[in-house]
């Protein structure tokens, strides 16, 4: 068969090279070019997948990640199992004389590498998604608690306003049938631990208001209520001033 002339790579790449290909071989060249592109794309994708899979084993990404890996590697049951696995190699190591230590060292290194890779896999595939889910749930729970506290405070204000409007202060006995009927118990909106603290606080505050000196006199000291209201108002004013300063600094 006649010898085909050697074709040099054209500066324009495959398109320029294709212009120098004989017409009878252009279809073959196009097939080879497409096959080469397909193979290169497959190699690139497989390399990318392999690199992505191995990237998780290259190091610790956070303090929590490092703490988890440390706990796994220092797990007493896991270290016992590793020691038992290495002991199974002792009969083989004793027969290899000088090479036995090298085999044992290589086995220990490989076992440690397997434990590291397993710990990293557990972190990325199970622990980290669970931590993210717990963090999201905690954030949502805090937001719902804040909304609940704001809603119950607003509801209490509305109930208090309605009761104040319905109360008869002039002569309660004259319009006894029109007096306030209580259906809402404010303490029911508190958490169990909050109820205990609130009742203890209310009991002590009533003692302070009704018993200035129990051995001498029993009076109702409304000054305690006035002081408490004044403290609350001062706190609210301080918060408003702080919010105003922050707004002016923006």
PDB file of C-alpha atoms in Angstrom:
ATOM      1  CA  UNK A   1       0.000   0.000   0.000  1.00  0.00           C
ATOM      2  CA  UNK A   2       1.171   3.541  -0.646  1.00  0.00           C
ATOM      3  CA  UNK A   3       2.765   5.295   2.322  1.00  0.00           C
ATOM      4  CA  UNK A   4       0.674   8.124   3.732  1.00  0.00           C
ATOM      5  CA  UNK A   5       2.456  11.455   4.181  1.00  0.00           C
ATOM      6  CA  UNK A   6       3.160  12.484   7.779  1.00  0.00           C
ATOM      7  CA  UNK A   7       0.850  15.282   8.853  1.00  0.00           C
ATOM      8  CA  UNK A   8       2.181  17.854  11.317  1.00  0.00           C
ATOM      9  CA  UNK A   9      -0.025  19.461  13.935  1.00  0.00           C
ATOM     10  CA  UNK A  10      -1.530  22.635  12.605  1.00  0.00           C
ATOM     11  CA  UNK A  11      -1.410  25.812  14.709  1.00  0.00           C
ATOM     12  CA  UNK A  12      -5.211  26.045  14.699  1.00  0.00           C
ATOM     13  CA  UNK A  13      -5.763  22.745  16.518  1.00  0.00           C
ATOM     14  CA  UNK A  14      -8.075  19.964  15.378  1.00  0.00           C
ATOM     15  CA  UNK A  15     -10.050  22.232  13.042  1.00  0.00           C
ATOM     16  CA  UNK A  16      -6.930  23.294  11.165  1.00  0.00           C
ATOM     17  CA  UNK A  17      -5.624  19.740  11.171  1.00  0.00           C
ATOM     18  CA  UNK A  18      -8.876  18.454   9.740  1.00  0.00           C
ATOM     19  CA  UNK A  19      -8.403  20.648   6.655  1.00  0.00           C
ATOM     20  CA  UNK A  20      -5.215  18.741   5.757  1.00  0.00           C
ATOM     21  CA  UNK A  21      -6.839  15.304   6.124  1.00  0.00           C
ATOM     22  CA  UNK A  22      -7.689  13.564   2.842  1.00  0.00           C
ATOM     23  CA  UNK A  23     -11.396  13.397   2.075  1.00  0.00           C
ATOM     24  CA  UNK A  24     -11.412   9.609   2.292  1.00  0.00           C
ATOM     25  CA  UNK A  25     -10.072   9.710   5.878  1.00  0.00           C
ATOM     26  CA  UNK A  26     -12.086  12.607   7.273  1.00  0.00           C
ATOM     27  CA  UNK A  27     -14.860  10.382   8.628  1.00  0.00           C
ATOM     28  CA  UNK A  28     -12.295   8.191  10.389  1.00  0.00           C
ATOM     29  CA  UNK A  29     -10.573  11.263  11.816  1.00  0.00           C
ATOM     30  CA  UNK A  30     -13.843  12.670  13.139  1.00  0.00           C
ATOM     31  CA  UNK A  31     -14.683   9.363  14.838  1.00  0.00           C
ATOM     32  CA  UNK A  32     -11.230   9.191  16.444  1.00  0.00           C
ATOM     33  CA  UNK A  33     -11.495  12.804  17.581  1.00  0.00           C
ATOM     34  CA  UNK A  34     -14.928  12.234  19.151  1.00  0.00           C
ATOM     35  CA  UNK A  35     -13.713   9.047  20.827  1.00  0.00           C
ATOM     36  CA  UNK A  36     -10.703  10.909  22.216  1.00  0.00           C
ATOM     37  CA  UNK A  37     -12.929  13.670  23.586  1.00  0.00           C
ATOM     38  CA  UNK A  38     -15.230  11.103  25.163  1.00  0.00           C
ATOM     39  CA  UNK A  39     -12.349   9.264  26.810  1.00  0.00           C
ATOM     40  CA  UNK A  40     -10.802  12.488  28.087  1.00  0.00           C
ATOM     41  CA  UNK A  41     -14.146  13.594  29.477  1.00  0.00           C
ATOM     42  CA  UNK A  42     -14.559  10.260  31.244  1.00  0.00           C
ATOM     43  CA  UNK A  43     -11.056  10.452  32.691  1.00  0.00           C
ATOM     44  CA  UNK A  44     -11.635  13.993  33.880  1.00  0.00           C
ATOM     45  CA  UNK A  45     -14.944  13.077  35.502  1.00  0.00           C
ATOM     46  CA  UNK A  46     -13.575   9.965  37.156  1.00  0.00           C
ATOM     47  CA  UNK A  47     -10.569  11.922  38.398  1.00  0.00           C
ATOM     48  CA  UNK A  48     -12.859  14.629  39.757  1.00  0.00           C
ATOM     49  CA  UNK A  49     -15.000  12.065  41.560  1.00  0.00           C
ATOM     50  CA  UNK A  50     -11.927  10.359  42.976  1.00  0.00           C
ATOM     51  CA  UNK A  51     -10.451  13.681  44.073  1.00  0.00           C
ATOM     52  CA  UNK A  52     -13.738  14.688  45.704  1.00  0.00           C
ATOM     53  CA  UNK A  53     -13.960  11.355  47.519  1.00  0.00           C
ATOM     54  CA  UNK A  54     -10.360  11.523  48.723  1.00  0.00           C
ATOM     55  CA  UNK A  55     -10.509  15.197  49.700  1.00  0.00           C
ATOM     56  CA  UNK A  56     -12.406  14.311  52.880  1.00  0.00           C
ATOM     57  CA  UNK A  57      -9.439  12.244  54.094  1.00  0.00           C
ATOM     58  CA  UNK A  58      -6.831  15.004  53.742  1.00  0.00           C
ATOM     59  CA  UNK A  59      -7.390  16.788  57.023  1.00  0.00           C
ATOM     60  CA  UNK A  60      -9.708  18.101  59.676  1.00  0.00           C
ATOM     61  CA  UNK A  61     -12.054  20.894  58.601  1.00  0.00           C
ATOM     62  CA  UNK A  62     -13.065  22.277  62.018  1.00  0.00           C
ATOM     63  CA  UNK A  63     -12.486  21.971  65.751  1.00  0.00           C
ATOM     64  CA  UNK A  64     -15.583  19.785  66.086  1.00  0.00           C
ATOM     65  CA  UNK A  65     -14.277  17.548  63.312  1.00  0.00           C
ATOM     66  CA  UNK A  66     -10.889  17.266  65.012  1.00  0.00           C
ATOM     67  CA  UNK A  67     -12.496  16.476  68.377  1.00  0.00           C
ATOM     68  CA  UNK A  68     -14.639  13.744  66.809  1.00  0.00           C
ATOM     69  CA  UNK A  69     -11.647  12.104  65.092  1.00  0.00           C
ATOM     70  CA  UNK A  70      -9.671  12.257  68.342  1.00  0.00           C
ATOM     71  CA  UNK A  71     -12.474  10.587  70.310  1.00  0.00           C
ATOM     72  CA  UNK A  72     -12.756   7.804  67.750  1.00  0.00           C
ATOM     73  CA  UNK A  73      -9.019   7.103  67.667  1.00  0.00           C
ATOM     74  CA  UNK A  74      -8.778   7.166  71.476  1.00  0.00           C
ATOM     75  CA  UNK A  75     -11.774   4.892  71.950  1.00  0.00           C
ATOM     76  CA  UNK A  76     -10.737   2.104  74.331  1.00  0.00           C
ATOM     77  CA  UNK A  77     -12.876  -0.635  72.711  1.00  0.00           C
ATOM     78  CA  UNK A  78     -11.552   0.300  69.270  1.00  0.00           C
ATOM     79  CA  UNK A  79      -7.940   0.221  70.465  1.00  0.00           C
ATOM     80  CA  UNK A  80      -8.538  -3.210  72.009  1.00  0.00           C
ATOM     81  CA  UNK A  81      -9.923  -4.524  68.737  1.00  0.00           C
ATOM     82  CA  UNK A  82      -6.949  -3.069  66.858  1.00  0.00           C
ATOM     83  CA  UNK A  83      -4.532  -4.731  69.267  1.00  0.00           C
ATOM     84  CA  UNK A  84      -6.314  -8.071  68.861  1.00  0.00           C
ATOM     85  CA  UNK A  85      -6.129  -7.749  65.080  1.00  0.00           C
ATOM     86  CA  UNK A  86      -2.380  -7.094  65.199  1.00  0.00           C
ATOM     87  CA  UNK A  87      -1.835 -10.034  67.523  1.00  0.00           C
ATOM     88  CA  UNK A  88      -3.141 -12.382  64.859  1.00  0.00           C
ATOM     89  CA  UNK A  89      -0.069 -11.457  62.795  1.00  0.00           C
ATOM     90  CA  UNK A  90       2.435 -12.487  65.461  1.00  0.00           C
ATOM     91  CA  UNK A  91       2.814 -16.120  64.248  1.00  0.00           C
ATOM     92  CA  UNK A  92       3.495 -14.850  60.727  1.00  0.00           C
ATOM     93  CA  UNK A  93       5.862 -12.123  61.939  1.00  0.00           C
ATOM     94  CA  UNK A  94       7.901 -14.575  63.999  1.00  0.00           C
ATOM     95  CA  UNK A  95       8.550 -16.680  60.894  1.00  0.00           C
ATOM     96  CA  UNK A  96       9.770 -13.721  58.809  1.00  0.00           C
ATOM     97  CA  UNK A  97      12.702 -12.886  61.096  1.00  0.00           C
ATOM     98  CA  UNK A  98      14.055  -9.454  60.115  1.00  0.00           C
ATOM     99  CA  UNK A  99      11.193  -8.635  57.769  1.00  0.00           C
ATOM    100  CA  UNK A 100       8.657  -9.361  60.474  1.00  0.00           C
ATOM    101  CA  UNK A 101       9.016  -5.959  62.120  1.00  0.00           C
ATOM    102  CA  UNK A 102       8.567  -4.225  58.787  1.00  0.00           C
ATOM    103  CA  UNK A 103       5.415  -6.242  58.119  1.00  0.00           C
ATOM    104  CA  UNK A 104       4.082  -5.473  61.587  1.00  0.00           C
ATOM    105  CA  UNK A 105       4.841  -1.761  61.185  1.00  0.00           C
ATOM    106  CA  UNK A 106       3.176  -1.659  57.777  1.00  0.00           C
ATOM    107  CA  UNK A 107       0.138  -3.483  59.170  1.00  0.00           C
ATOM    108  CA  UNK A 108      -0.174  -1.044  62.081  1.00  0.00           C
ATOM    109  CA  UNK A 109       0.134   1.913  59.686  1.00  0.00           C
ATOM    110  CA  UNK A 110      -2.507   0.465  57.363  1.00  0.00           C
ATOM    111  CA  UNK A 111      -4.829  -0.247  60.295  1.00  0.00           C
ATOM    112  CA  UNK A 112      -4.454   3.319  61.567  1.00  0.00           C
ATOM    113  CA  UNK A 113      -5.147   4.667  58.076  1.00  0.00           C
ATOM    114  CA  UNK A 114      -8.302   2.555  57.837  1.00  0.00           C
ATOM    115  CA  UNK A 115      -9.504   3.857  61.209  1.00  0.00           C
ATOM    116  CA  UNK A 116      -8.824   7.436  60.131  1.00  0.00           C
ATOM    117  CA  UNK A 117     -10.701   7.002  56.849  1.00  0.00           C
ATOM    118  CA  UNK A 118     -13.598   5.305  58.634  1.00  0.00           C
ATOM    119  CA  UNK A 119     -13.816   8.121  61.193  1.00  0.00           C
ATOM    120  CA  UNK A 120     -13.759  10.760  58.432  1.00  0.00           C
ATOM    121  CA  UNK A 121     -16.475   8.883  56.544  1.00  0.00           C
ATOM    122  CA  UNK A 122     -18.674   8.705  59.643  1.00  0.00           C
ATOM    123  CA  UNK A 123     -18.175  12.423  60.217  1.00  0.00           C
ATOM    124  CA  UNK A 124     -19.061  13.555  56.688  1.00  0.00           C
ATOM    125  CA  UNK A 125     -21.849  11.053  55.986  1.00  0.00           C
ATOM    126  CA  UNK A 126     -23.617  10.903  59.360  1.00  0.00           C
ATOM    127  CA  UNK A 127     -22.307  13.160  62.132  1.00  0.00           C
ATOM    128  CA  UNK A 128     -22.037  16.435  60.202  1.00  0.00           C
ATOM    129  CA  UNK A 129     -25.537  16.176  58.636  1.00  0.00           C
ATOM    130  CA  UNK A 130     -26.992  15.391  62.063  1.00  0.00           C
ATOM    131  CA  UNK A 131     -25.168  18.353  63.629  1.00  0.00           C
ATOM    132  CA  UNK A 132     -26.497  20.651  60.910  1.00  0.00           C
ATOM    133  CA  UNK A 133     -30.018  19.333  61.428  1.00  0.00           C
ATOM    134  CA  UNK A 134     -29.763  19.808  65.201  1.00  0.00           C
ATOM    135  CA  UNK A 135     -28.451  23.344  64.689  1.00  0.00           C
ATOM    136  CA  UNK A 136     -31.372  24.201  62.397  1.00  0.00           C
ATOM    137  CA  UNK A 137     -33.875  22.680  64.817  1.00  0.00           C
ATOM    138  CA  UNK A 138     -32.324  24.588  67.719  1.00  0.00           C
ATOM    139  CA  UNK A 139     -32.536  27.854  65.781  1.00  0.00           C
ATOM    140  CA  UNK A 140     -36.161  27.191  64.860  1.00  0.00           C
ATOM    141  CA  UNK A 141     -36.967  26.274  68.465  1.00  0.00           C
ATOM    142  CA  UNK A 142     -35.444  29.498  69.781  1.00  0.00           C
ATOM    143  CA  UNK A 143     -37.414  31.508  67.223  1.00  0.00           C
ATOM    144  CA  UNK A 144     -40.658  29.761  68.171  1.00  0.00           C
ATOM    145  CA  UNK A 145     -39.983  30.329  71.874  1.00  0.00           C
ATOM    146  CA  UNK A 146     -39.409  34.023  71.235  1.00  0.00           C
ATOM    147  CA  UNK A 147     -42.659  34.227  69.266  1.00  0.00           C
ATOM    148  CA  UNK A 148     -44.533  32.362  72.004  1.00  0.00           C
ATOM    149  CA  UNK A 149     -43.241  34.678  74.728  1.00  0.00           C
ATOM    150  CA  UNK A 150     -44.128  37.742  72.679  1.00  0.00           C
ATOM    151  CA  UNK A 151     -47.608  36.364  71.932  1.00  0.00           C
ATOM    152  CA  UNK A 152     -48.395  35.506  75.548  1.00  0.00           C
ATOM    153  CA  UNK A 153     -47.183  38.927  76.720  1.00  0.00           C
ATOM    154  CA  UNK A 154     -49.449  40.645  74.178  1.00  0.00           C
ATOM    155  CA  UNK A 155     -52.363  38.396  75.119  1.00  0.00           C
ATOM    156  CA  UNK A 156     -51.905  39.166  78.802  1.00  0.00           C
ATOM    157  CA  UNK A 157     -51.916  42.898  78.080  1.00  0.00           C
ATOM    158  CA  UNK A 158     -55.162  42.573  76.151  1.00  0.00           C
ATOM    159  CA  UNK A 159     -56.821  40.486  78.879  1.00  0.00           C
ATOM    160  CA  UNK A 160     -55.738  42.973  81.542  1.00  0.00           C
ATOM    161  CA  UNK A 161     -57.161  45.861  79.506  1.00  0.00           C
ATOM    162  CA  UNK A 162     -60.507  44.094  79.050  1.00  0.00           C
ATOM    163  CA  UNK A 163     -60.725  43.223  82.742  1.00  0.00           C
ATOM    164  CA  UNK A 164     -59.907  46.762  83.781  1.00  0.00           C
ATOM    165  CA  UNK A 165     -62.694  47.996  81.540  1.00  0.00           C
ATOM    166  CA  UNK A 166     -65.202  45.518  83.030  1.00  0.00           C
ATOM    167  CA  UNK A 167     -64.335  46.148  86.683  1.00  0.00           C
ATOM    168  CA  UNK A 168     -66.670  48.241  88.835  1.00  0.00           C
ATOM    169  CA  UNK A 169     -64.604  50.371  91.196  1.00  0.00           C
ATOM    170  CA  UNK A 170     -67.220  52.714  92.638  1.00  0.00           C
ATOM    171  CA  UNK A 171     -69.578  50.340  94.461  1.00  0.00           C
ATOM    172  CA  UNK A 172     -68.753  46.671  93.726  1.00  0.00           C
ATOM    173  CA  UNK A 173     -71.742  45.392  95.748  1.00  0.00           C
ATOM    174  CA  UNK A 174     -74.219  47.472  93.760  1.00  0.00           C
ATOM    175  CA  UNK A 175     -73.376  45.757  90.484  1.00  0.00           C
ATOM    176  CA  UNK A 176     -72.137  42.410  91.700  1.00  0.00           C
ATOM    177  CA  UNK A 177     -73.579  40.548  88.701  1.00  0.00           C
ATOM    178  CA  UNK A 178     -71.521  42.703  86.340  1.00  0.00           C
ATOM    179  CA  UNK A 179     -68.211  41.989  88.025  1.00  0.00           C
ATOM    180  CA  UNK A 180     -65.352  40.373  86.155  1.00  0.00           C
ATOM    181  CA  UNK A 181     -65.500  36.646  85.448  1.00  0.00           C
ATOM    182  CA  UNK A 182     -62.089  35.024  85.320  1.00  0.00           C
ATOM    183  CA  UNK A 183     -61.455  32.348  82.691  1.00  0.00           C
ATOM    184  CA  UNK A 184     -57.800  33.045  81.915  1.00  0.00           C
ATOM    185  CA  UNK A 185     -55.121  32.066  84.428  1.00  0.00           C
ATOM    186  CA  UNK A 186     -51.855  33.884  83.533  1.00  0.00           C
ATOM    187  CA  UNK A 187     -49.624  31.360  85.295  1.00  0.00           C
ATOM    188  CA  UNK A 188     -50.810  28.610  82.928  1.00  0.00           C
ATOM    189  CA  UNK A 189     -48.756  30.210  80.166  1.00  0.00           C
ATOM    190  CA  UNK A 190     -45.532  29.726  82.115  1.00  0.00           C
ATOM    191  CA  UNK A 191     -43.204  26.762  81.873  1.00  0.00           C
ATOM    192  CA  UNK A 192     -43.160  24.411  84.915  1.00  0.00           C
ATOM    193  CA  UNK A 193     -39.834  25.774  86.140  1.00  0.00           C
ATOM    194  CA  UNK A 194     -41.072  29.330  85.542  1.00  0.00           C
ATOM    195  CA  UNK A 195     -44.252  28.654  87.544  1.00  0.00           C
ATOM    196  CA  UNK A 196     -42.265  27.470  90.560  1.00  0.00           C
ATOM    197  CA  UNK A 197     -40.043  30.545  90.476  1.00  0.00           C
ATOM    198  CA  UNK A 198     -42.990  32.875  89.874  1.00  0.00           C
ATOM    199  CA  UNK A 199     -44.975  31.475  92.825  1.00  0.00           C
ATOM    200  CA  UNK A 200     -41.978  31.725  95.147  1.00  0.00           C
ATOM    201  CA  UNK A 201     -41.347  35.255  93.947  1.00  0.00           C
ATOM    202  CA  UNK A 202     -45.001  36.262  94.344  1.00  0.00           C
ATOM    203  CA  UNK A 203     -45.197  34.748  97.819  1.00  0.00           C
ATOM    204  CA  UNK A 204     -42.108  36.596  99.011  1.00  0.00           C
ATOM    205  CA  UNK A 205     -43.249  39.852  97.405  1.00  0.00           C
ATOM    206  CA  UNK A 206     -46.658  39.659  99.116  1.00  0.00           C
ATOM    207  CA  UNK A 207     -44.940  39.088 102.439  1.00  0.00           C
ATOM    208  CA  UNK A 208     -42.809  42.167 101.855  1.00  0.00           C
ATOM    209  CA  UNK A 209     -45.887  44.233 100.992  1.00  0.00           C
ATOM    210  CA  UNK A 210     -48.176  43.059 103.827  1.00  0.00           C
ATOM    211  CA  UNK A 211     -45.707  42.575 106.668  1.00  0.00           C
ATOM    212  CA  UNK A 212     -43.518  45.593 107.195  1.00  0.00           C
ATOM    213  CA  UNK A 213     -42.857  44.377 110.729  1.00  0.00           C
ATOM    214  CA  UNK A 214     -45.102  41.408 111.679  1.00  0.00           C
ATOM    215  CA  UNK A 215     -44.372  41.780 115.395  1.00  0.00           C
ATOM    216  CA  UNK A 216     -45.452  45.428 115.504  1.00  0.00           C
ATOM    217  CA  UNK A 217     -47.977  46.104 112.775  1.00  0.00           C
ATOM    218  CA  UNK A 218     -49.554  44.527 109.721  1.00  0.00           C
ATOM    219  CA  UNK A 219     -50.009  46.978 106.894  1.00  0.00           C
ATOM    220  CA  UNK A 220     -50.203  46.810 103.137  1.00  0.00           C
ATOM    221  CA  UNK A 221     -47.175  48.616 101.704  1.00  0.00           C
ATOM    222  CA  UNK A 222     -48.085  49.853  98.226  1.00  0.00           C
ATOM    223  CA  UNK A 223     -44.653  51.446  98.017  1.00  0.00           C
ATOM    224  CA  UNK A 224     -43.246  48.036  97.099  1.00  0.00           C
ATOM    225  CA  UNK A 225     -45.448  47.979  93.999  1.00  0.00           C
ATOM    226  CA  UNK A 226     -44.471  51.539  93.105  1.00  0.00           C
ATOM    227  CA  UNK A 227     -40.782  50.678  93.403  1.00  0.00           C
ATOM    228  CA  UNK A 228     -41.219  47.624  91.196  1.00  0.00           C
ATOM    229  CA  UNK A 229     -43.086  49.625  88.555  1.00  0.00           C
ATOM    230  CA  UNK A 230     -40.401  52.313  88.671  1.00  0.00           C
ATOM    231  CA  UNK A 231     -37.653  49.729  88.175  1.00  0.00           C
ATOM    232  CA  UNK A 232     -39.442  48.256  85.163  1.00  0.00           C
ATOM    233  CA  UNK A 233     -39.960  51.702  83.648  1.00  0.00           C
ATOM    234  CA  UNK A 234     -36.310  52.620  84.171  1.00  0.00           C
ATOM    235  CA  UNK A 235     -35.221  49.387  82.482  1.00  0.00           C
ATOM    236  CA  UNK A 236     -37.512  50.030  79.512  1.00  0.00           C
ATOM    237  CA  UNK A 237     -36.206  53.601  79.197  1.00  0.00           C
ATOM    238  CA  UNK A 238     -32.614  52.361  79.248  1.00  0.00           C
ATOM    239  CA  UNK A 239     -33.394  49.841  76.510  1.00  0.00           C
ATOM    240  CA  UNK A 240     -35.055  52.510  74.384  1.00  0.00           C
ATOM    241  CA  UNK A 241     -32.062  54.855  74.814  1.00  0.00           C
ATOM    242  CA  UNK A 242     -29.693  52.052  73.807  1.00  0.00           C
ATOM    243  CA  UNK A 243     -31.777  51.253  70.724  1.00  0.00           C
ATOM    244  CA  UNK A 244     -31.877  54.958  69.813  1.00  0.00           C
ATOM    245  CA  UNK A 245     -28.079  55.270  70.112  1.00  0.00           C
ATOM    246  CA  UNK A 246     -27.568  52.192  67.944  1.00  0.00           C
ATOM    247  CA  UNK A 247     -29.960  53.620  65.354  1.00  0.00           C
ATOM    248  CA  UNK A 248     -28.109  56.957  65.295  1.00  0.00           C
ATOM    249  CA  UNK A 249     -24.729  55.220  64.902  1.00  0.00           C
ATOM    250  CA  UNK A 250     -25.869  53.336  61.783  1.00  0.00           C
TER     251      UNK A 250
END
